Coordinates of C-alpha atoms and ligand atoms in Angstrom, one line a residue:
M1 CA -29.0 63.9 76.7
R2 CA -29.2 63.6 80.5
R3 CA -31.9 61.0 80.6
H4 CA -31.7 59.1 77.4
W5 CA -28.4 59.4 75.5
Q6 CA -26.5 56.0 75.7
K7 CA -29.0 55.0 78.4
K8 CA -32.5 54.3 77.3
P9 CA -34.8 54.6 74.2
L10 CA -36.9 57.7 73.6
L11 CA -40.0 57.9 71.4
V12 CA -40.8 61.4 70.1
R13 CA -44.1 61.9 68.5
G14 CA -44.1 64.7 65.9
A15 CA -40.4 65.3 66.4
I16 CA -40.2 67.8 63.5
A17 CA -43.4 69.8 63.1
G18 CA -44.7 70.1 59.5
F19 CA -42.0 67.9 58.1
K20 CA -42.0 67.2 54.4
P21 CA -40.0 64.3 53.0
L22 CA -36.7 65.7 51.7
L23 CA -36.3 63.4 48.7
S24 CA -38.7 61.3 46.6
R25 CA -38.4 57.6 46.0
A26 CA -37.1 58.3 42.5
E27 CA -34.4 60.6 43.9
L28 CA -33.4 57.9 46.4
F29 CA -33.2 55.3 43.7
R30 CA -31.1 57.6 41.6
L31 CA -28.6 57.9 44.5
A32 CA -28.6 54.1 44.8
A33 CA -27.5 53.9 41.1
N34 CA -24.5 56.1 41.8
E35 CA -21.3 54.2 42.3
E36 CA -20.0 56.8 44.8
V37 CA -22.9 56.0 47.1
E38 CA -23.0 52.9 49.3
S39 CA -26.4 51.1 49.1
R40 CA -27.8 47.7 49.9
L41 CA -30.9 45.8 48.9
I42 CA -32.5 43.4 51.4
V43 CA -35.2 41.0 50.4
K44 CA -37.2 39.0 52.9
N45 CA -38.9 35.8 51.9
T46 CA -41.0 34.0 54.4
N47 CA -41.1 30.2 53.9
R48 CA -42.1 27.3 56.1
E49 CA -38.9 27.5 58.2
G50 CA -39.4 31.2 58.9
A51 CA -37.8 34.3 57.3
A52 CA -35.1 34.0 54.7
W53 CA -32.9 37.0 53.9
R54 CA -31.0 38.0 50.8
M55 CA -28.7 40.9 50.6
K56 CA -27.0 42.6 47.6
S57 CA -24.7 45.6 47.5
G58 CA -25.2 48.5 45.1
P59 CA -25.0 50.4 42.9
F60 CA -28.4 49.4 41.5
A61 CA -29.7 50.3 38.1
L62 CA -33.4 51.0 38.3
R63 CA -34.2 47.6 36.6
G64 CA -32.0 45.9 39.2
L65 CA -34.5 46.7 42.0
P66 CA -37.6 44.5 42.6
P67 CA -41.0 46.0 41.5
I68 CA -42.7 48.4 43.9
S69 CA -45.7 46.1 44.0
K70 CA -43.6 43.3 45.5
P71 CA -43.8 43.3 49.3
G72 CA -41.0 42.6 51.7
W73 CA -37.9 44.4 50.3
T74 CA -36.0 47.4 51.4
L75 CA -33.3 49.6 49.9
L76 CA -30.8 51.2 52.2
V77 CA -28.8 54.2 51.1
Q78 CA -25.8 55.3 53.2
G79 CA -24.3 58.8 53.6
V80 CA -27.2 60.7 51.9
D81 CA -26.2 63.9 53.8
G82 CA -23.1 64.1 51.7
H83 CA -25.1 64.2 48.5
H84 CA -28.3 66.1 49.3
D85 CA -28.4 69.6 50.8
G86 CA -31.7 69.1 52.6
V87 CA -30.6 66.0 54.3
H88 CA -27.3 67.7 55.2
Q89 CA -29.4 70.4 56.8
L90 CA -31.4 67.9 58.7
L91 CA -28.2 66.4 60.1
Q92 CA -27.3 69.8 61.5
Q93 CA -30.3 69.6 63.8
F94 CA -28.5 66.7 65.6
R95 CA -25.4 68.8 66.4
F96 CA -26.4 69.0 70.0
V97 CA -24.1 65.9 69.9
P98 CA -20.4 66.7 69.1
D99 CA -19.4 66.4 65.5
A100 CA -16.8 63.8 66.4
R101 CA -19.7 61.4 67.3
L102 CA -21.9 62.2 64.2
D103 CA -21.7 59.7 61.4
D104 CA -24.2 60.1 58.6
V105 CA -27.8 59.9 57.5
M106 CA -28.9 56.5 56.0
I107 CA -32.3 56.5 54.2
S108 CA -34.3 53.4 53.7
F109 CA -37.2 52.8 51.4
A110 CA -39.3 49.6 52.1
T111 CA -42.4 48.0 50.6
P112 CA -44.9 46.6 53.1
G113 CA -43.4 43.9 55.2
G114 CA -39.9 45.1 54.4
G115 CA -37.2 45.6 56.9
V116 CA -33.7 44.5 57.9
G117 CA -34.8 41.9 60.5
P118 CA -34.3 41.8 64.2
H119 CA -30.8 43.0 65.0
F120 CA -28.8 45.5 67.2
D121 CA -26.5 48.3 66.1
S122 CA -23.2 49.1 67.8
Y123 CA -23.9 52.9 67.8
D124 CA -26.6 55.3 68.9
V125 CA -29.3 56.0 66.3
F126 CA -32.3 58.3 65.8
L127 CA -34.8 56.6 63.6
F128 CA -36.9 59.3 62.0
Q129 CA -40.0 58.3 60.1
A130 CA -40.0 60.7 57.1
S131 CA -43.1 59.2 55.3
G132 CA -45.4 56.3 55.6
R133 CA -45.6 54.0 58.6
R134 CA -43.3 51.5 60.3
R135 CA -43.8 49.2 63.3
W136 CA -40.9 49.1 65.6
K137 CA -40.4 46.3 68.2
I138 CA -37.6 46.8 70.6
S139 CA -36.0 44.8 73.5
Q140 CA -33.3 45.4 76.1
Q141 CA -32.4 41.6 75.9
K142 CA -29.0 40.6 77.0
D143 CA -28.7 37.7 74.5
L144 CA -27.3 39.3 71.4
T145 CA -26.2 36.1 69.6
L146 CA -26.5 36.4 65.9
Q147 CA -27.8 33.8 63.4
A148 CA -25.0 32.0 61.6
G149 CA -24.9 31.7 57.9
V150 CA -27.1 34.6 57.0
P151 CA -25.8 37.5 54.9
L152 CA -26.8 40.2 57.4
K153 CA -26.8 40.6 61.2
I154 CA -30.0 38.8 62.5
L155 CA -30.6 38.0 66.1
Q156 CA -31.0 34.3 66.9
T157 CA -33.8 35.0 69.3
F158 CA -35.7 38.2 69.5
E159 CA -38.0 38.9 72.4
P160 CA -39.7 42.3 71.9
A161 CA -40.6 44.1 75.1
Q162 CA -42.1 47.2 73.5
E163 CA -43.8 48.0 70.3
F164 CA -44.5 51.4 68.6
V165 CA -46.0 52.4 65.3
L166 CA -44.2 55.4 63.9
D167 CA -46.0 57.7 61.5
A168 CA -44.5 60.4 59.4
G169 CA -42.7 63.0 61.7
D170 CA -42.2 60.5 64.6
M171 CA -38.8 59.5 65.8
L172 CA -37.3 56.8 68.0
Y173 CA -33.9 57.1 69.7
L174 CA -32.1 53.8 70.5
P175 CA -28.9 53.5 72.5
P176 CA -26.2 51.2 71.2
R177 CA -26.8 47.4 71.4
Y178 CA -30.5 47.7 71.9
A179 CA -32.3 44.9 70.0
H180 CA -34.8 46.2 67.4
E181 CA -36.8 45.4 64.3
G182 CA -38.7 47.8 62.1
V183 CA -41.2 46.5 59.6
A184 CA -42.8 48.7 57.0
E185 CA -46.6 48.9 57.0
A186 CA -48.9 49.9 54.2
S187 CA -50.4 53.4 54.8
V188 CA -52.3 56.1 52.9
D189 CA -52.6 59.8 53.3
S190 CA -55.9 61.7 54.0
Y191 CA -56.7 61.5 50.3
G192 CA -56.3 57.8 50.3
K193 CA -53.0 57.9 48.4
A194 CA -50.5 55.2 49.3
Q195 CA -47.4 56.5 51.2
D196 CA -43.9 55.2 50.7
C197 CA -42.3 54.0 53.9
M198 CA -39.1 56.0 54.3
T199 CA -37.0 56.0 57.4
Y200 CA -34.0 58.3 58.0
S201 CA -31.4 56.9 60.4
I202 CA -29.3 59.6 61.9
G203 CA -26.3 57.5 62.8
F204 CA -23.4 58.1 65.2
K205 CA -20.0 56.5 65.6
A206 CA -17.7 56.0 68.5
P207 CA -14.0 55.0 68.3
V208 CA -13.1 51.5 69.3
Q209 CA -10.1 51.6 71.7
S210 CA -7.9 49.1 69.8
E211 CA -8.6 50.7 66.4
L212 CA -8.0 54.2 67.6
T213 CA -4.7 53.1 69.1
A214 CA -3.6 51.7 65.8
E215 CA -4.7 54.9 63.9
L216 CA -3.0 57.2 66.4
L217 CA 0.3 55.3 66.5
H218 CA 0.3 55.3 62.8
K219 CA -0.1 59.1 62.7
L220 CA 2.4 59.7 65.5
A221 CA 4.9 57.6 63.5
E222 CA 4.3 59.8 60.5
F223 CA 4.9 62.9 62.5
G224 CA 8.1 61.3 63.7
E225 CA 9.2 60.7 60.1
D226 CA 8.5 64.3 59.2
E227 CA 10.6 65.4 62.2
D228 CA 13.5 63.2 61.1
A229 CA 13.3 64.6 57.6
D230 CA 13.3 68.1 58.9
V231 CA 16.3 67.7 61.1
S232 CA 18.6 65.7 58.9
G233 CA 17.1 65.9 55.4
S234 CA 17.5 62.4 53.9
G235 CA 19.8 61.4 56.7
P236 CA 19.7 58.1 58.6
K237 CA 16.6 57.3 60.7
K238 CA 17.1 56.6 64.3
M239 CA 18.0 52.9 64.2
Y240 CA 18.6 50.3 66.9
R241 CA 22.3 49.9 67.5
D242 CA 24.0 47.3 69.7
P243 CA 27.8 47.7 69.8
G244 CA 27.7 46.3 73.4
Q245 CA 26.0 43.0 72.3
A246 CA 27.9 40.0 73.7
A247 CA 28.0 36.6 72.0
T248 CA 24.8 34.9 73.1
P249 CA 24.1 31.3 74.0
H250 CA 20.3 32.1 73.6
P251 CA 19.9 33.4 70.0
A252 CA 16.1 33.2 70.1
E253 CA 15.8 35.5 73.1
L254 CA 14.7 39.1 72.4
P255 CA 17.6 41.4 73.6
A256 CA 16.6 43.4 76.6
A257 CA 18.1 46.5 74.9
L258 CA 15.7 46.0 72.0
I259 CA 12.7 46.0 74.4
T260 CA 14.0 49.2 75.9
F261 CA 14.5 50.7 72.3
A262 CA 10.8 49.8 71.5
S263 CA 9.4 51.4 74.6
D264 CA 11.6 54.5 74.1
A265 CA 10.2 54.7 70.6
V266 CA 6.6 54.7 71.8
R267 CA 7.4 57.2 74.6
H268 CA 9.3 59.4 72.1
A269 CA 6.2 59.5 69.8
L270 CA 4.2 60.8 72.7
K271 CA 6.9 63.2 74.0
D272 CA 5.2 66.3 72.5
P273 CA 2.1 66.8 74.7
L274 CA 0.3 68.3 71.7
A275 CA 1.1 65.5 69.3
L276 CA -1.6 63.1 70.5
A277 CA -4.4 65.7 70.3
C278 CA -3.1 66.7 66.9
A279 CA -3.2 63.1 65.7
L280 CA -6.6 62.6 67.2
G281 CA -8.0 65.6 65.4
E282 CA -6.6 64.5 62.1
V283 CA -8.0 61.0 62.6
M284 CA -11.5 62.3 63.6
T285 CA -11.8 64.7 60.6
A286 CA -10.3 62.3 57.9
P287 CA -12.8 62.0 55.1
K288 CA -14.2 58.5 54.5
A289 CA -12.7 56.4 51.7
Q290 CA -15.5 57.1 49.2
V291 CA -15.6 60.9 49.8
W292 CA -14.4 63.1 46.9
F293 CA -14.3 66.9 46.8
E294 CA -14.6 68.8 43.6
Q295 CA -11.5 70.9 43.4
T296 CA -12.2 74.4 42.1
G297 CA -8.5 74.8 41.5
A298 CA -9.3 78.5 41.5
D299 CA -7.2 81.0 43.4
W300 CA -8.9 83.2 45.9
D301 CA -7.1 86.1 47.5
G302 CA -9.7 87.2 50.0
S303 CA -10.8 90.2 47.9
A304 CA -14.2 88.8 47.1
S305 CA -15.3 90.5 50.3
V306 CA -19.1 90.6 49.8
Q307 CA -19.7 86.9 50.0
S308 CA -20.1 84.6 52.9
L309 CA -18.3 81.3 53.2
M310 CA -19.8 77.9 53.8
L311 CA -18.2 74.5 54.4
D312 CA -18.9 71.8 51.9
A313 CA -21.4 69.3 53.1
K314 CA -18.7 66.6 53.1
T315 CA -16.1 68.7 55.0
R316 CA -15.3 67.6 58.5
M317 CA -13.9 70.4 60.6
M318 CA -13.2 70.4 64.4
Y319 CA -10.8 72.1 66.8
D320 CA -9.2 71.9 70.2
A321 CA -7.4 74.5 72.3
N322 CA -4.3 74.6 70.0
H323 CA -5.3 73.3 66.6
V324 CA -7.9 73.5 63.9
F325 CA -8.6 70.3 62.0
I326 CA -10.1 70.0 58.6
N327 CA -10.5 66.9 56.4
G328 CA -7.6 65.1 58.1
E329 CA -5.2 68.1 58.2
S330 CA -4.2 70.1 61.3
Y331 CA -3.1 73.7 61.8
R332 CA -1.8 75.5 64.9
A333 CA -4.1 78.4 65.5
K334 CA -4.1 81.2 68.2
G335 CA -5.8 84.4 69.0
R336 CA -8.3 86.1 66.6
D337 CA -7.6 83.6 63.8
A338 CA -8.4 80.7 66.1
Q339 CA -11.7 82.4 67.2
L340 CA -12.6 82.8 63.5
M341 CA -11.8 79.2 62.7
H342 CA -13.8 78.0 65.7
L343 CA -16.8 80.0 64.5
L344 CA -16.5 78.5 61.0
A345 CA -16.2 75.0 62.4
D346 CA -19.2 75.4 64.8
Q347 CA -21.5 77.3 62.4
R348 CA -20.1 75.7 59.2
A349 CA -20.4 79.1 57.7
L350 CA -18.9 82.6 58.1
P351 CA -20.6 85.9 57.2
A352 CA -18.4 88.2 55.1
S353 CA -18.2 90.7 57.9
T354 CA -16.4 88.1 60.1
W355 CA -13.8 86.7 57.8
A356 CA -12.9 90.1 56.4
K357 CA -11.0 90.7 59.7
A358 CA -8.8 87.6 59.3
S359 CA -5.0 87.7 59.1
S360 CA -3.4 87.2 55.7
G361 CA -2.3 83.8 56.9
A362 CA -5.8 82.8 57.7
L363 CA -7.1 84.2 54.4
A364 CA -4.5 82.2 52.5
L365 CA -5.7 79.0 54.3
L366 CA -9.3 79.7 53.5
G367 CA -8.1 80.3 49.9
D368 CA -6.4 76.8 49.9
W369 CA -9.5 75.2 51.3
Y370 CA -11.6 76.9 48.6
A371 CA -9.3 75.6 45.9
E372 CA -9.6 72.0 47.4
G373 CA -13.4 72.3 47.2
W374 CA -13.7 72.1 51.0
L375 CA -15.6 75.4 51.3
H376 CA -17.7 77.5 48.9
F377 CA -18.9 81.1 48.6
V378 CA -22.5 81.9 49.0
V379 CA -23.6 85.0 47.2
Ligands
SIN401 C1 -34.2 50.6 58.4 O1 -34.4 51.8 58.1 O2 -35.0 49.8 57.9 C2 -33.2 50.1 59.3 C3 -32.8 51.0 60.4 C4 -32.2 50.2 61.6 O3 -32.9 49.3 62.0 O4 -31.2 50.5 62.1
CO402 CO1 -30.8 49.1 63.4

């Protein structure tokens, strides 16, 4: 983290000793056929003018994919950690970075010559070669102009400065906006059997200031509406009033009092010092649009005391000094219950011996989350 994170690339040979691919090509293709899973197919055709790219979004029926014998195509499957336990476990190994920065694991399969072209990503990425071989070319170039009129992000000019061939188990870290291109190469194992080129991209995300502002203000406004409703039931909302307004010769001019009303409104939304942190936690843990939990609907009263608890792979849980956040919801938490919830969020699991000591309020919450499908029992 000190030397490389957000600063410079890092090549790690044999990053995970004795690594075995977590899912087969057939399993990956099955995920790409699932409409709840985001996938893309990229086909590269080289003609006289250079490379031409075609991109299609999934889901893909098996017959919708090009034949394995055809070179130069790649299938990218996003968010595999939400659908596969082993891949979810792999993502846990990258939790030396805060959860708020972790995004997902994307898995690519490529036939020889396949790749997504020279490009840059806006976020940090660990490119882990799970099987087969891929040649990476990378460059710290300043010119990040993209080609116009192509269906994917391709750099207009790419001047590779370094080149690495990654074999199964090797990993390359790239900071944001570092130009790169990975091209699949044919490879065989020690028995001469052809190996699929599969790359797992452990991807991160970082909020963009303007987008975060919009999301936070939206949340804060919602909190304000709840507050109005609490105080006065269905009573009137705080509305701009101007009994002192004089007749104006400049009807188009914004009244100064309205500008004051607007700035008071924003200040009011930020008045509670905990509100912003609360909104931030709710935003950071909100599930992505395509995420669904399987509700158990079952009640749980905390009496099943011999089992441990485990968060669902899709659950996002975080905390700050005053709150616990889970899947876009926030709770005030203090003392022993807060400690317990912090443990659950950090370890994503709780042994029975630990949660047995929780207050009835905390147990009721765990019960609600269980009913929502946000956590499970492990026998
Ligand atoms: C790939 O796996 O082919 C693409 C990963 C990337 O370049 O970000
Ligand atoms: Co990339």
